[in-house]
Amino acid sequence: GAGVSQSPSNKVTEKGKDVELRCDPISGHTALYWYRQRLGQGLEFLIYFQGNSAPDKSGLPSDRFSAERTGESVSTLTIQRTQQEDSAVYLCASSSQGFTNEKLFFGSGTQLSVL
Amino acid sequence: DQQVKQNSPSLSVQEGRISILNCDYTNSMFDYFLWYKKYPAEGPTFLISISSIKDKNEDGRFTVFLNKSAKHLSLHIVPSQPGDSAVYFCARGAGNMLTFGGGTRLMVKP
């Protein structure tokens, strides 16, 4: 498709398990972003990729969170030893070059529920 | 500190009337401000933006005003339509990052 695709759309997991979330950005977009939205809250920045490099990892909440991007395309966000406070919608977005004034195109998100 | 705040979590407006959504920010570097709209179970979509060198930008029913002295941003929707009911996020762009406010849920009643 032409938009940003995220999978799975929903993920229910048990506390302590690892999860992997996938994002397929718009083809040709060099910039890719991960955000998180907890229930009733705003969008929280997690990490930003320019190509396959992540110059800004400042938003990752803890060392249980990691992300990678390969082929300047697909990105995966991994959460190890999930906790209940990790429950949120995880949103991926991409933009053409990563300039401040560019629109971000968001996927529909992955709803993560940690029981 | 680069906070972006939306102090009203919700707003209810009658169809046909004006909706005014507000946003406050800290710092005063050269920035870019954007508004995104989010429907349930969908990702946010871009609505309108404004550069900090301007004080107004208009696109159809949507107008964004920037008051730099007050560090205040507002989105006006007129006339409001039921399909405008959504959560609206203001965002501030600096460097390569967008910082979002907490969102305001707009409900437009028929």
mmCIF file of N, CA, C and O in Angstrom, chain A residues 21-83:
data_model
loop_
_atom_site.group_PDB
_atom_site.id
_atom_site.type_symbol
_atom_site.label_atom_id
_atom_site.label_comp_id
_atom_site.label_asym_id
_atom_site.label_seq_id
_atom_site.Cartn_x
_atom_site.Cartn_y
_atom_site.Cartn_z
ATOM 1 N N LEU A 21 7.373 -5.117 17.506
ATOM 2 C CA LEU A 21 6.406 -4.372 16.710
ATOM 3 C C LEU A 21 7.086 -3.953 15.413
ATOM 4 O O LEU A 21 8.239 -3.526 15.407
ATOM 5 N N ARG A 22 6.325 -4.027 14.327
ATOM 6 C CA ARG A 22 6.918 -3.784 13.017
ATOM 7 C C ARG A 22 6.302 -2.573 12.359
ATOM 8 O O ARG A 22 5.104 -2.304 12.504
ATOM 9 N N CYS A 23 7.127 -1.842 11.605
ATOM 10 C CA CYS A 23 6.661 -0.682 10.856
ATOM 11 C C CYS A 23 7.242 -0.708 9.450
ATOM 12 O O CYS A 23 8.462 -0.828 9.271
ATOM 13 N N ASP A 24 6.355 -0.586 8.455
ATOM 14 C CA ASP A 24 6.763 -0.436 7.067
ATOM 15 C C ASP A 24 6.456 1.004 6.649
ATOM 16 O O ASP A 24 5.281 1.348 6.483
ATOM 17 N N PRO A 25 7.479 1.823 6.466
ATOM 18 C CA PRO A 25 7.210 3.228 6.127
ATOM 19 C C PRO A 25 6.830 3.376 4.664
ATOM 20 O O PRO A 25 6.871 2.405 3.888
ATOM 21 N N ILE A 26 6.475 4.578 4.296
ATOM 22 C CA ILE A 26 6.203 4.876 2.892
ATOM 23 C C ILE A 26 7.518 4.715 2.113
ATOM 24 O O ILE A 26 8.579 5.183 2.547
ATOM 25 N N SER A 27 7.419 4.042 0.991
ATOM 26 C CA SER A 27 8.612 3.772 0.189
ATOM 27 C C SER A 27 9.342 5.063 -0.172
ATOM 28 O O SER A 27 8.733 6.037 -0.635
ATOM 29 N N GLY A 28 10.656 5.072 0.073
ATOM 30 C CA GLY A 28 11.448 6.254 -0.264
ATOM 31 C C GLY A 28 11.603 7.258 0.867
ATOM 32 O O GLY A 28 12.430 8.167 0.781
ATOM 33 N N HIS A 29 10.816 7.102 1.924
ATOM 34 C CA HIS A 29 10.950 8.010 3.065
ATOM 35 C C HIS A 29 12.185 7.650 3.864
ATOM 36 O O HIS A 29 12.343 6.520 4.310
ATOM 37 N N THR A 30 13.057 8.632 4.070
ATOM 38 C CA THR A 30 14.298 8.336 4.785
ATOM 39 C C THR A 30 14.156 8.471 6.296
ATOM 40 O O THR A 30 14.929 7.886 7.040
ATOM 41 N N ALA A 31 13.187 9.250 6.734
ATOM 42 C CA ALA A 31 13.019 9.471 8.171
ATOM 43 C C ALA A 31 11.884 8.603 8.715
ATOM 44 O O ALA A 31 10.821 8.492 8.085
ATOM 45 N N LEU A 32 12.128 8.010 9.866
ATOM 46 C CA LEU A 32 11.131 7.147 10.492
ATOM 47 C C LEU A 32 11.116 7.436 11.978
ATOM 48 O O LEU A 32 12.167 7.601 12.605
ATOM 49 N N TYR A 33 9.915 7.497 12.548
ATOM 50 C CA TYR A 33 9.729 7.867 13.952
ATOM 51 C C TYR A 33 8.848 6.832 14.645
ATOM 52 O O TYR A 33 7.917 6.287 14.050
ATOM 53 N N TRP A 34 9.146 6.619 15.914
ATOM 54 C CA TRP A 34 8.257 5.847 16.780
ATOM 55 C C TRP A 34 7.754 6.768 17.892
ATOM 56 O O TRP A 34 8.544 7.485 18.529
ATOM 57 N N TYR A 35 6.445 6.727 18.098
ATOM 58 C CA TYR A 35 5.806 7.443 19.187
ATOM 59 C C TYR A 35 4.957 6.454 19.987
ATOM 60 O O TYR A 35 4.580 5.390 19.484
ATOM 61 N N ARG A 36 4.621 6.842 21.195
ATOM 62 C CA ARG A 36 3.760 6.025 22.039
ATOM 63 C C ARG A 36 2.642 6.918 22.590
ATOM 64 O O ARG A 36 2.879 8.073 22.946
ATOM 65 N N GLN A 37 1.441 6.359 22.646
ATOM 66 C CA GLN A 37 0.325 7.083 23.247
ATOM 67 C C GLN A 37 -0.334 6.206 24.299
ATOM 68 O O GLN A 37 -0.989 5.207 23.978
ATOM 69 N N ARG A 38 -0.117 6.580 25.539
ATOM 70 C CA ARG A 38 -0.808 5.883 26.623
ATOM 71 C C ARG A 38 -2.225 6.399 26.715
ATOM 72 O O ARG A 38 -2.545 7.491 26.269
ATOM 73 N N LEU A 39 -3.076 5.609 27.346
ATOM 74 C CA LEU A 39 -4.491 5.935 27.428
ATOM 75 C C LEU A 39 -4.697 7.326 28.016
ATOM 76 O O LEU A 39 -4.205 7.630 29.111
ATOM 77 N N GLY A 40 -5.406 8.171 27.276
ATOM 78 C CA GLY A 40 -5.738 9.508 27.759
ATOM 79 C C GLY A 40 -4.605 10.510 27.739
ATOM 80 O O GLY A 40 -4.745 11.622 28.247
ATOM 81 N N GLN A 41 -3.493 10.118 27.123
ATOM 82 C CA GLN A 41 -2.349 11.016 27.106
ATOM 83 C C GLN A 41 -1.952 11.382 25.676
ATOM 84 O O GLN A 41 -2.520 10.886 24.716
ATOM 85 N N GLY A 42 -0.990 12.275 25.564
ATOM 86 C CA GLY A 42 -0.526 12.723 24.256
ATOM 87 C C GLY A 42 0.475 11.769 23.643
ATOM 88 O O GLY A 42 0.712 10.677 24.143
ATOM 89 N N LEU A 43 1.044 12.191 22.548
ATOM 90 C CA LEU A 43 2.023 11.382 21.841
ATOM 91 C C LEU A 43 3.410 11.595 22.443
ATOM 92 O O LEU A 43 3.896 12.715 22.512
ATOM 93 N N GLU A 44 4.025 10.515 22.832
ATOM 94 C CA GLU A 44 5.325 10.548 23.485
ATOM 95 C C GLU A 44 6.386 10.058 22.509
ATOM 96 O O GLU A 44 6.315 8.926 22.021
ATOM 97 N N PHE A 45 7.369 10.894 22.212
ATOM 98 C CA PHE A 45 8.426 10.529 21.279
ATOM 99 C C PHE A 45 9.302 9.422 21.859
ATOM 100 O O PHE A 45 9.700 9.475 23.026
ATOM 101 N N LEU A 46 9.608 8.433 21.041
ATOM 102 C CA LEU A 46 10.473 7.337 21.477
ATOM 103 C C LEU A 46 11.830 7.385 20.788
ATOM 104 O O LEU A 46 12.873 7.432 21.432
ATOM 105 N N ILE A 47 11.814 7.339 19.444
ATOM 106 C CA ILE A 47 13.073 7.258 18.713
ATOM 107 C C ILE A 47 12.865 7.721 17.280
ATOM 108 O O ILE A 47 11.755 7.645 16.748
ATOM 109 N N TYR A 48 13.954 8.182 16.673
ATOM 110 C CA TYR A 48 13.932 8.714 15.322
ATOM 111 C C TYR A 48 15.069 8.081 14.525
ATOM 112 O O TYR A 48 16.184 7.951 15.028
ATOM 113 N N PHE A 49 14.779 7.653 13.298
ATOM 114 C CA PHE A 49 15.786 7.124 12.392
ATOM 115 C C PHE A 49 15.931 8.037 11.186
ATOM 116 O O PHE A 49 14.946 8.481 10.602
ATOM 117 N N GLN A 50 17.175 8.282 10.818
ATOM 118 C CA GLN A 50 17.485 8.919 9.537
ATOM 119 C C GLN A 50 18.242 7.850 8.756
ATOM 120 O O GLN A 50 19.387 7.526 9.092
ATOM 121 N N GLY A 51 17.617 7.313 7.705
ATOM 122 C CA GLY A 51 18.180 6.124 7.081
ATOM 123 C C GLY A 51 18.137 4.979 8.081
ATOM 124 O O GLY A 51 17.110 4.753 8.733
ATOM 125 N N ASN A 52 19.235 4.278 8.243
ATOM 126 C CA ASN A 52 19.293 3.177 9.203
ATOM 127 C C ASN A 52 19.880 3.589 10.535
ATOM 128 O O ASN A 52 20.004 2.760 11.444
ATOM 129 N N SER A 53 20.235 4.862 10.658
ATOM 130 C CA SER A 53 20.864 5.339 11.885
ATOM 131 C C SER A 53 19.851 6.039 12.784
ATOM 132 O O SER A 53 18.942 6.706 12.297
ATOM 133 N N ALA A 54 20.067 5.899 14.073
ATOM 134 C CA ALA A 54 19.188 6.526 15.057
ATOM 135 C C ALA A 54 19.953 7.609 15.802
ATOM 136 O O ALA A 54 20.540 7.339 16.847
ATOM 137 N N PRO A 55 19.968 8.851 15.266
ATOM 138 C CA PRO A 55 20.722 9.911 15.935
ATOM 139 C C PRO A 55 20.104 10.349 17.258
ATOM 140 O O PRO A 55 20.782 10.972 18.068
ATOM 141 N N ASP A 56 18.830 10.026 17.463
ATOM 142 C CA ASP A 56 18.164 10.472 18.682
ATOM 143 C C ASP A 56 17.410 9.311 19.307
ATOM 144 O O ASP A 56 16.373 8.899 18.817
ATOM 145 N N LYS A 57 17.963 8.784 20.387
ATOM 146 C CA LYS A 57 17.321 7.693 21.127
ATOM 147 C C LYS A 57 16.831 8.189 22.481
ATOM 148 O O LYS A 57 16.533 7.388 23.366
ATOM 149 N N SER A 58 16.744 9.497 22.619
ATOM 150 C CA SER A 58 16.508 10.078 23.941
ATOM 151 C C SER A 58 15.164 9.711 24.544
ATOM 152 O O SER A 58 14.995 9.752 25.752
ATOM 153 N N GLY A 59 14.217 9.341 23.684
ATOM 154 C CA GLY A 59 12.885 9.075 24.204
ATOM 155 C C GLY A 59 12.641 7.663 24.677
ATOM 156 O O GLY A 59 11.596 7.385 25.278
ATOM 157 N N LEU A 60 13.555 6.766 24.410
ATOM 158 C CA LEU A 60 13.332 5.378 24.841
ATOM 159 C C LEU A 60 13.238 5.345 26.368
ATOM 160 O O LEU A 60 14.142 5.800 27.066
ATOM 161 N N PRO A 61 12.130 4.776 26.906
ATOM 162 C CA PRO A 61 11.870 4.879 28.351
ATOM 163 C C PRO A 61 12.872 4.137 29.223
ATOM 164 O O PRO A 61 13.105 4.535 30.363
ATOM 165 N N SER A 62 13.393 3.026 28.710
ATOM 166 C CA SER A 62 14.328 2.244 29.526
ATOM 167 C C SER A 62 15.152 1.362 28.604
ATOM 168 O O SER A 62 14.919 1.312 27.395
ATOM 169 N N ASP A 63 16.110 0.657 29.196
ATOM 170 C CA ASP A 63 16.947 -0.233 28.379
ATOM 171 C C ASP A 63 16.195 -1.480 27.937
ATOM 172 O O ASP A 63 16.741 -2.322 27.227
ATOM 173 N N ARG A 64 14.945 -1.623 28.340
ATOM 174 C CA ARG A 64 14.143 -2.747 27.842
ATOM 175 C C ARG A 64 13.651 -2.462 26.423
ATOM 176 O O ARG A 64 13.199 -3.374 25.739
ATOM 177 N N PHE A 65 13.743 -1.196 26.028
ATOM 178 C CA PHE A 65 13.272 -0.793 24.705
ATOM 179 C C PHE A 65 14.459 -0.667 23.749
ATOM 180 O O PHE A 65 15.476 -0.060 24.089
ATOM 181 N N SER A 66 14.299 -1.215 22.557
ATOM 182 C CA SER A 66 15.305 -1.051 21.521
ATOM 183 C C SER A 66 14.599 -1.005 20.174
ATOM 184 O O SER A 66 13.471 -1.473 20.033
ATOM 185 N N ALA A 67 15.273 -0.441 19.196
ATOM 186 C CA ALA A 67 14.695 -0.367 17.852
ATOM 187 C C ALA A 67 15.805 -0.444 16.838
ATOM 188 O O ALA A 67 16.940 -0.031 17.104
ATOM 189 N N GLU A 68 15.457 -0.978 15.699
ATOM 190 C CA GLU A 68 16.405 -0.998 14.601
ATOM 191 C C GLU A 68 15.668 -0.780 13.295
ATOM 192 O O GLU A 68 14.447 -0.951 13.202
ATOM 193 N N ARG A 69 16.444 -0.381 12.308
ATOM 194 C CA ARG A 69 15.891 -0.189 10.972
ATOM 195 C C ARG A 69 16.905 -0.736 9.987
ATOM 196 O O ARG A 69 18.114 -0.515 10.117
ATOM 197 N N THR A 70 16.409 -1.455 9.007
ATOM 198 C CA THR A 70 17.288 -2.058 8.008
ATOM 199 C C THR A 70 16.852 -1.666 6.602
ATOM 200 O O THR A 70 15.640 -1.445 6.349
ATOM 201 N N GLY A 71 17.823 -1.584 5.706
ATOM 202 C CA GLY A 71 17.527 -1.293 4.310
ATOM 203 C C GLY A 71 16.832 0.033 4.098
ATOM 204 O O GLY A 71 16.163 0.223 3.075
ATOM 205 N N GLU A 72 17.015 0.936 5.073
ATOM 206 C CA GLU A 72 16.318 2.230 5.026
ATOM 207 C C GLU A 72 14.831 2.030 4.794
ATOM 208 O O GLU A 72 14.157 2.849 4.169
ATOM 209 N N SER A 73 14.326 0.939 5.354
ATOM 210 C CA SER A 73 12.913 0.632 5.162
ATOM 211 C C SER A 73 12.301 0.203 6.489
ATOM 212 O O SER A 73 12.118 1.017 7.377
ATOM 213 N N VAL A 74 12.091 -1.099 6.622
ATOM 214 C CA VAL A 74 11.361 -1.641 7.763
ATOM 215 C C VAL A 74 12.069 -1.340 9.080
ATOM 216 O O VAL A 74 13.305 -1.393 9.178
ATOM 217 N N SER A 75 11.268 -1.043 10.090
ATOM 218 C CA SER A 75 11.793 -0.845 11.437
ATOM 219 C C SER A 75 11.058 -1.759 12.402
ATOM 220 O O SER A 75 9.855 -2.037 12.226
ATOM 221 N N THR A 76 11.785 -2.240 13.405
ATOM 222 C CA THR A 76 11.162 -3.016 14.468
ATOM 223 C C THR A 76 11.467 -2.359 15.814
ATOM 224 O O THR A 76 12.593 -1.915 16.064
ATOM 225 N N LEU A 77 10.453 -2.301 16.639
ATOM 226 C CA LEU A 77 10.591 -1.818 18.010
ATOM 227 C C LEU A 77 10.406 -3.028 18.914
ATOM 228 O O LEU A 77 9.394 -3.722 18.829
ATOM 229 N N THR A 78 11.411 -3.304 19.726
ATOM 230 C CA THR A 78 11.376 -4.465 20.606
ATOM 231 C C THR A 78 11.285 -4.009 22.059
ATOM 232 O O THR A 78 12.033 -3.122 22.473
ATOM 233 N N ILE A 79 10.374 -4.616 22.768
ATOM 234 C CA ILE A 79 10.245 -4.356 24.204
ATOM 235 C C ILE A 79 10.498 -5.673 24.916
ATOM 236 O O ILE A 79 9.774 -6.653 24.709
ATOM 237 N N GLN A 80 11.531 -5.694 25.734
ATOM 238 C CA GLN A 80 11.863 -6.904 26.470
ATOM 239 C C GLN A 80 11.226 -6.864 27.866
ATOM 240 O O GLN A 80 11.045 -5.789 28.443
ATOM 241 N N ARG A 81 10.899 -8.028 28.348
ATOM 242 C CA ARG A 81 10.364 -8.161 29.719
ATOM 243 C C ARG A 81 9.274 -7.125 29.958
ATOM 244 O O ARG A 81 9.353 -6.290 30.866
ATOM 245 N N THR A 82 8.227 -7.200 29.152
ATOM 246 C CA THR A 82 7.178 -6.180 29.193
ATOM 247 C C THR A 82 6.585 -6.014 30.583
ATOM 248 O O THR A 82 6.467 -6.979 31.362
ATOM 249 N N GLN A 83 6.206 -4.787 30.863
ATOM 250 C CA GLN A 83 5.556 -4.421 32.109
ATOM 251 C C GLN A 83 4.180 -3.846 31.784
ATOM 252 O O GLN A 83 3.936 -3.402 30.655
#
